[in-house]
XYZ file of C-alpha atoms in Angstrom:
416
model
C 134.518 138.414 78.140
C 135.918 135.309 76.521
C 133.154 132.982 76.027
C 133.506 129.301 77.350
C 134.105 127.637 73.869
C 136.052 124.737 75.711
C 134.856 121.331 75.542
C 136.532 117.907 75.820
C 139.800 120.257 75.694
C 139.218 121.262 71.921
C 138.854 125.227 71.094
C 136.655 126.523 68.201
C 138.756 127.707 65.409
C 138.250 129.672 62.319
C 140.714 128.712 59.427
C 140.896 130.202 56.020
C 141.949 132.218 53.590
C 140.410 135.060 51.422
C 140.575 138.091 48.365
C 142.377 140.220 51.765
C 145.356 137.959 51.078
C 145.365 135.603 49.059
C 144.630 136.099 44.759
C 142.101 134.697 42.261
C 144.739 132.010 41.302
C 145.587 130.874 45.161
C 141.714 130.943 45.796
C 141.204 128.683 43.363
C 143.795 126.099 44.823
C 141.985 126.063 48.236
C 138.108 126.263 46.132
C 135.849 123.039 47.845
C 133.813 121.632 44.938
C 130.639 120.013 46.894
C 131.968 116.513 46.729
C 134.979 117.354 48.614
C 132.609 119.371 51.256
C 130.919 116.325 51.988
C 134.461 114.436 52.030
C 135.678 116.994 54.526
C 132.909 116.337 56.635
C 132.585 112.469 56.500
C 136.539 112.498 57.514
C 136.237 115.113 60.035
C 133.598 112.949 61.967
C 135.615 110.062 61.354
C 138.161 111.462 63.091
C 135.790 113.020 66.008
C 136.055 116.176 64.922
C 132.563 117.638 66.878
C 130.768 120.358 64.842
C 131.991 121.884 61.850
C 131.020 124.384 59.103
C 132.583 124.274 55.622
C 132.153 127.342 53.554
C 133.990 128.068 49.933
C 133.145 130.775 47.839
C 135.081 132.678 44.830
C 136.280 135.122 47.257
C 137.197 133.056 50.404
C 137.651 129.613 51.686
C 136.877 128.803 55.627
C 136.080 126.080 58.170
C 135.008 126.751 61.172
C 134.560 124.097 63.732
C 136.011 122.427 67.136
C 139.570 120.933 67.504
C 142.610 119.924 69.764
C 144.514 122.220 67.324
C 143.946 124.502 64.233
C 146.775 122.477 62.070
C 143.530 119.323 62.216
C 141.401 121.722 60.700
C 144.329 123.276 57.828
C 144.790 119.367 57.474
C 141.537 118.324 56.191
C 141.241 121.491 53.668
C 144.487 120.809 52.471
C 143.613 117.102 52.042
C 140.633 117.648 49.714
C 141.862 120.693 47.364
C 144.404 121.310 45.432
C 146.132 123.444 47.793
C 149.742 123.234 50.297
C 149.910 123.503 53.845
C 152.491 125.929 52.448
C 150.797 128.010 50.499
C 148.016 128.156 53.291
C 150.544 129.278 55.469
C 151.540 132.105 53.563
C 148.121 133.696 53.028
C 145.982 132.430 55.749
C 144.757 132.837 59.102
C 143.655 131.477 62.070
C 141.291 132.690 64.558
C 140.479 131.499 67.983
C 137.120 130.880 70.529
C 135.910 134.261 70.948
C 137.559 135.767 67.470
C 136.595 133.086 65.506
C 132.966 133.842 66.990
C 133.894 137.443 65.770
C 134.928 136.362 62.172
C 132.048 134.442 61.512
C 130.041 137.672 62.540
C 131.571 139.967 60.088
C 131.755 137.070 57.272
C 127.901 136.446 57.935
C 126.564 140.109 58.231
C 128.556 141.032 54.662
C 131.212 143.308 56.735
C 134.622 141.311 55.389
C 132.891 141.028 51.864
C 134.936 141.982 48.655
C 132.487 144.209 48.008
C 130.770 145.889 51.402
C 127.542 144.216 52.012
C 127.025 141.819 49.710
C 124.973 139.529 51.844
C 125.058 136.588 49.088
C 127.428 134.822 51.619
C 124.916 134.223 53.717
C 123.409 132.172 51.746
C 126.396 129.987 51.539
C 126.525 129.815 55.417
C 122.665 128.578 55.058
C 123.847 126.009 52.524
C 127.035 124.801 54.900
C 124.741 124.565 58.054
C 122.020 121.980 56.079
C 125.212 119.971 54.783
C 126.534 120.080 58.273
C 123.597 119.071 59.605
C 122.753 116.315 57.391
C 125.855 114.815 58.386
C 125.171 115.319 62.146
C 127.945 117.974 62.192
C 126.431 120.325 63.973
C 126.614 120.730 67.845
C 124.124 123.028 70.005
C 126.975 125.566 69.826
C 127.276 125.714 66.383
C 123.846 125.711 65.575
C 123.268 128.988 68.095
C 126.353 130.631 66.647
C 124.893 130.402 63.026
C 121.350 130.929 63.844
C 122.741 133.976 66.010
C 124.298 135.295 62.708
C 121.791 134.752 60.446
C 119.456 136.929 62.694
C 121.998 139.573 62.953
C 122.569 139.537 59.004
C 118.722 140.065 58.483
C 118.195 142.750 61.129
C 121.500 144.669 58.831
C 120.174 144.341 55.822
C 116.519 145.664 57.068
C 118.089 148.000 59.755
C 120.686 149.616 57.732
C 121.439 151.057 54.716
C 124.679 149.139 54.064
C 123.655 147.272 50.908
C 121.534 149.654 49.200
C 122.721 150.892 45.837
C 122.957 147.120 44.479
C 126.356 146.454 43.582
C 128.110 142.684 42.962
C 130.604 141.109 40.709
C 128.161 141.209 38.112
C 127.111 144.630 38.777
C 130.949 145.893 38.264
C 130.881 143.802 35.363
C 127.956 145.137 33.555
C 129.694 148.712 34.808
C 132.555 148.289 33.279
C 131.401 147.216 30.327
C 129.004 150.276 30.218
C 131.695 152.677 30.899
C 134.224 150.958 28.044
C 132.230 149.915 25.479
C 130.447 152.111 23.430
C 127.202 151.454 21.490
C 126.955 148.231 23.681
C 123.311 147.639 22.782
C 124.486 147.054 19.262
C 127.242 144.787 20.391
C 127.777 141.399 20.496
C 128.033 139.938 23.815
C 128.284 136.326 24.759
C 128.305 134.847 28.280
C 129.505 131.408 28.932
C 128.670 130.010 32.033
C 125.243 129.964 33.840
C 126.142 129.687 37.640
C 124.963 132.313 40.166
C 127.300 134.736 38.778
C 126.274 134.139 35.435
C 122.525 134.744 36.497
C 123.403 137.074 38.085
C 125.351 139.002 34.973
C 122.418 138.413 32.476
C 119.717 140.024 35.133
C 121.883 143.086 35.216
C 123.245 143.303 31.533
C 119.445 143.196 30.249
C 118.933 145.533 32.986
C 121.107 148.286 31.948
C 122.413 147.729 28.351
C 119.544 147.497 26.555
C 120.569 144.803 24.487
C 118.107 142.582 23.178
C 120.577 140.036 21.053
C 123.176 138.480 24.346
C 124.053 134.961 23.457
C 124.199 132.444 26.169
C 126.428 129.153 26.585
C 126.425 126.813 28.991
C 128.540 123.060 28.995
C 124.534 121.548 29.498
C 122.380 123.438 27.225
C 119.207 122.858 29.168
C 120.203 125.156 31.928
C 121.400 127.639 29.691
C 117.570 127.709 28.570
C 115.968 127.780 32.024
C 117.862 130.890 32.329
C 117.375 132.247 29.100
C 113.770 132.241 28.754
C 113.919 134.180 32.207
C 115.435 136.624 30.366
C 114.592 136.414 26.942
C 118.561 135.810 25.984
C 119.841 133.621 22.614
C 120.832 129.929 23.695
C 123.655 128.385 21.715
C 124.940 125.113 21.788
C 128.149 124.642 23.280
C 130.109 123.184 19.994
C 129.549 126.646 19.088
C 131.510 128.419 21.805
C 134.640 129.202 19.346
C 132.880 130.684 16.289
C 130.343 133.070 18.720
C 133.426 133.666 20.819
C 135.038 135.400 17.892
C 131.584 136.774 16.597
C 131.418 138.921 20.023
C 132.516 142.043 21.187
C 132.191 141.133 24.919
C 132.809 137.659 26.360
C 131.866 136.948 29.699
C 132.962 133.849 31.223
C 131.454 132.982 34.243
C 131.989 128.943 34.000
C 133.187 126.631 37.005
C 135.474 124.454 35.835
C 139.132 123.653 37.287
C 141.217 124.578 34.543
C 140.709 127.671 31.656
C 137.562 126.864 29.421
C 139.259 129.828 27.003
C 142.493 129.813 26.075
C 144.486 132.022 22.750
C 143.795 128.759 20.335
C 139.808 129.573 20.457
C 140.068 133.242 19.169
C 141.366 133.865 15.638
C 139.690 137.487 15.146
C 141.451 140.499 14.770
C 138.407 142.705 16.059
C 138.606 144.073 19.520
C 137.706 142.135 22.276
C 136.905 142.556 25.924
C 137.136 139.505 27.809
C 135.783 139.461 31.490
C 136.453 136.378 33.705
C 134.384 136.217 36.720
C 135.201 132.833 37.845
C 137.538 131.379 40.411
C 140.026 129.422 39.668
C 140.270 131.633 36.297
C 138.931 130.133 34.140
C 140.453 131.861 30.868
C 144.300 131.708 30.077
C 146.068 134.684 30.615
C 147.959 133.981 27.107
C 144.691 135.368 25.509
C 146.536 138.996 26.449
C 149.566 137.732 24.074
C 146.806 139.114 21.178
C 146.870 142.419 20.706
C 143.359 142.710 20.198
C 141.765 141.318 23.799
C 141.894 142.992 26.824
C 141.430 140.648 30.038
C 139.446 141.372 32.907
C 139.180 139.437 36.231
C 136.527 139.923 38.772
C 139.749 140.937 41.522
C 139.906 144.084 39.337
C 136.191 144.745 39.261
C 135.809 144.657 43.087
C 138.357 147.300 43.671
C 136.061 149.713 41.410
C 135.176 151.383 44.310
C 132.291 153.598 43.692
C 130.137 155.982 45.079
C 127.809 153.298 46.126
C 130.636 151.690 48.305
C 132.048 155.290 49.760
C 127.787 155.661 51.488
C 127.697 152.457 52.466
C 130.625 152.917 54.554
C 128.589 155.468 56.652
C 126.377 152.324 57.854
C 128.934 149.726 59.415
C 128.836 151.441 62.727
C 125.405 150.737 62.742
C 125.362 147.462 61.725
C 128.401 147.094 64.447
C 126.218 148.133 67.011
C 123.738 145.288 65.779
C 126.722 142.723 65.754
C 127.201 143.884 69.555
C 123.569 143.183 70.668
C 123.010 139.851 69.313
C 126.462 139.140 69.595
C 126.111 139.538 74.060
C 122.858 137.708 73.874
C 124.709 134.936 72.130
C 127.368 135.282 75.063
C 124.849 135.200 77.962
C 123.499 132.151 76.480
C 127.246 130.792 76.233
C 127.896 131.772 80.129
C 124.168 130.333 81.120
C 125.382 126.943 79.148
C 128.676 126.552 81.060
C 127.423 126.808 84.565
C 123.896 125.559 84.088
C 124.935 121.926 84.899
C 126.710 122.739 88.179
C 123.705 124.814 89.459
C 121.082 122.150 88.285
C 123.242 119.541 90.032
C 123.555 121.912 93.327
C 119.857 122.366 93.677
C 119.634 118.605 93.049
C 121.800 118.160 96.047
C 120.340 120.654 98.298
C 116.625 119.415 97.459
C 118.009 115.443 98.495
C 119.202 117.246 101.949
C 115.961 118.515 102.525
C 114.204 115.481 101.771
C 116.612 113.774 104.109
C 115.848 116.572 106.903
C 112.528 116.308 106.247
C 111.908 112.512 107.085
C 113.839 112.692 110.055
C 111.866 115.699 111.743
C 108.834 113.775 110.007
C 109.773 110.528 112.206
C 110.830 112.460 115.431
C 107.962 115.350 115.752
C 104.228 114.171 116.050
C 102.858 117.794 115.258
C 105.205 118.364 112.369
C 103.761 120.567 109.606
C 105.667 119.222 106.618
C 103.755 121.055 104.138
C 105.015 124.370 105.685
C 108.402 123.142 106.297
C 108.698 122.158 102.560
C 107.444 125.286 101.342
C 110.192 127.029 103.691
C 112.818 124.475 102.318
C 112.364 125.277 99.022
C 112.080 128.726 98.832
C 115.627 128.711 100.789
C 117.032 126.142 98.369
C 115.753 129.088 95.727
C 117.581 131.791 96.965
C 120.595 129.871 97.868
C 121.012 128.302 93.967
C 120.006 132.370 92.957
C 123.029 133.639 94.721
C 125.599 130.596 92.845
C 123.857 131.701 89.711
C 124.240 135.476 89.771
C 127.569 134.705 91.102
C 129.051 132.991 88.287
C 127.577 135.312 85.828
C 129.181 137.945 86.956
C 131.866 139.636 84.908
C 134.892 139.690 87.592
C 133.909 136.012 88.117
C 136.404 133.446 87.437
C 133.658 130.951 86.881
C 135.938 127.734 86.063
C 137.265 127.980 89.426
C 134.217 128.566 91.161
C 132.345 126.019 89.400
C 134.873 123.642 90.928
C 135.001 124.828 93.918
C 131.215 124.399 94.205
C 131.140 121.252 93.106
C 133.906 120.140 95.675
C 132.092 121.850 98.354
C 129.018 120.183 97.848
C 130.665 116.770 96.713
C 128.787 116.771 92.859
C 129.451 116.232 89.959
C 127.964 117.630 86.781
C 126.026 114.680 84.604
């Protein structure tokens, strides 16, 4: 059943692009910085755009919202990144009402994740529904849709096995390091960068390497210490960067700038060393592989390591399908109840002014009359009548657009 998603002749659209398609390097054209989210959103209510959601992560970019046509929504993501309507064209796609409900669904409950449910995206839909919102960018549509997802992503991850075995970015990191470095709690390793990722990296490398001397750099030193003191890490300034880069074994670079923050010029050792870049755009220069003595990483690579962990979790998506399902029809009844609601609020309204009309005439003409029975009569009729429009247009095999207006030009109303 295609939920009514129709209003002032607009359709809800999902636009975007992600890791399925498009590369680390395209990614990082479309990537939103949060001045142009809010940018999107001031321009998209300029130009009466009525509810919208902007989401960008390092695996996928998306907007979700309401609009005469998709290419308004591609226009205003195009507008405030670096990317082409060109290069969108190649790699994106575009889904529509009900499948854009769908996307957002799968996206939300960690089922289209790079890696299969990481529920850290979540988060980010959290985080684009209070900007939204700030901005008065969210209609009562949008605002059941994401609530609607957010309950269905927390009854997955306590319903379902499908994220146990905790695997991330940084969890294939710290992997692959463990399985291609040897001795690494003797090593040198130095992460640059202190976003989520990089949190995220120096919670699991203390975890599971053992290594009690990782150096930490970050462009704002204080945040590098916050950090740090969580996890008892070295904090080095960031006029440092070059001589600890070529002091390590293992550089992690998990900054998130625009433009590489390590290129060949910053490493004049001839030791071995493994460089992993877990940002998006990269953010190290692939001419670092000219030297015969790095070996590159990017997070793309990591997230195919598919592992055990991702071959059990597999066993849970019908499961968490099934979930999907249930709140997904509740969130359709609610659609179908919102559509017709009007028309049956404004029949009853009509029917009740009849009977009040009926009921001052027989009032005026009968001396006896019992109006207190007649109303109760009245308006149990009125009930049933407005019961039998109502289960009418929810049904299924209902063409519900034409019977609302048929209604309404029965009974001469109109919807308010």
């Amino acid at each position: 059943m295609e939920p009514h998603l129709r209003t002032k002749g607009t359709n809800f659209y999902s636009i975007g692009l992600s890791y399925k398609k498009a590369d680390a390097e395209i990614r990082g054209h479309f990537s939103i910085c949060e001045e142009a989210k809010t940018a999107i959103l001031n321009q998209a209510k300029q130009e009466g755009v009525e509810g919208l959601l902007v989401m960008s992560t390092c695996n996928r970019t998306e907007l979700y919202g309401f609009a005469q046509h998709p290419f308004q929504l591609i226009k205003l993501l195009c507008e405030h990144t670096h990317g082409t309507v060109e290069e969108f064209e190649k790699v994106a796609y575009v889904h529509k009402n009900s499948n854009a409900v769908a996307h957002l669904f799968r996206v939300g409950t960690g089922l289209d994740s790079q890696i299969l449910g990481d529920f850290e995206i979540i988060g980010q839909i959290k985080a684009g529904f209070k900007a939204s919102k700030k901005v008065q960018m969210i209609n009562p549509f949008l605002e059941r849709l994401i609530n609607a997802v957010i309950q269905a992503s927390k009854r997955i991850k306590n319903e379902t096995e499908i994220s146990s075995g905790a695997t991330s970015v940084s969890f294939a990191a710290v992997q692959y390091i463990l399985a291609r470095v040897p001795y690494v709690s003797d090593k040198n390793i130095l992460l640059f960068g202190t976003g989520k990722i990089g949190r995220n990296t120096c919670e699991n490398l203390v975890k599971h390497t053992k290594n009690d001397h990782i150096v930490l750099i970050n462009r704002t030193r204080d945040k590098a210490e916050k950090v740090a003191g969580k996890f008892n890490l070295l904090v080095k300034d960031f006029d440092n960067l070059k001589e600890e880069a070529n002091h390590s074994d293992v550089l992690i670079v998990a900054t998130g700038a625009q433009k590489p923050t390590i290129t060949k010029d910053i490493i004049n050792t001839d030791k071995p060393l493994l460089i992993l870049d877990l940002s998006v755009p990269k953010n190290v220069d692939t001419n670092v592989t000219e030297l015969p003595n790095v070996t590159l990483v990017h997070m793309d690579h990591l997230s195919k390591m598919t592992d055990d962990t991702l071959q059990r979790r597999r066993v849970h998506i019908p499961k968490a399908e099934a979930i999907i399902d249930e709140v997904r029809s509740e969130f359709d009844s609610w659609m179908e109840t919102r559509k017709f609601a009007p028309t049956i609020k404004a029949l009853k309204n009509k029917l009740v002014s009849l009977k009040d009309a009926e009921i001052n005439l027989q009032r005026k003409k009968m001396t006896d009359f019992n109006e207190e029975q007649a109303t109760i009569i009245s308006d149990r009729i009125i009930q049933k009548i407005t019961n039998h429009f109502a289960n009418h247009l929810k049904d299924e095999n209902t063409s519900s657009d034409e019977s609302i207006e048929l209604i309404q030009k029965v009974f001469q109303i109109q919807n308010k």
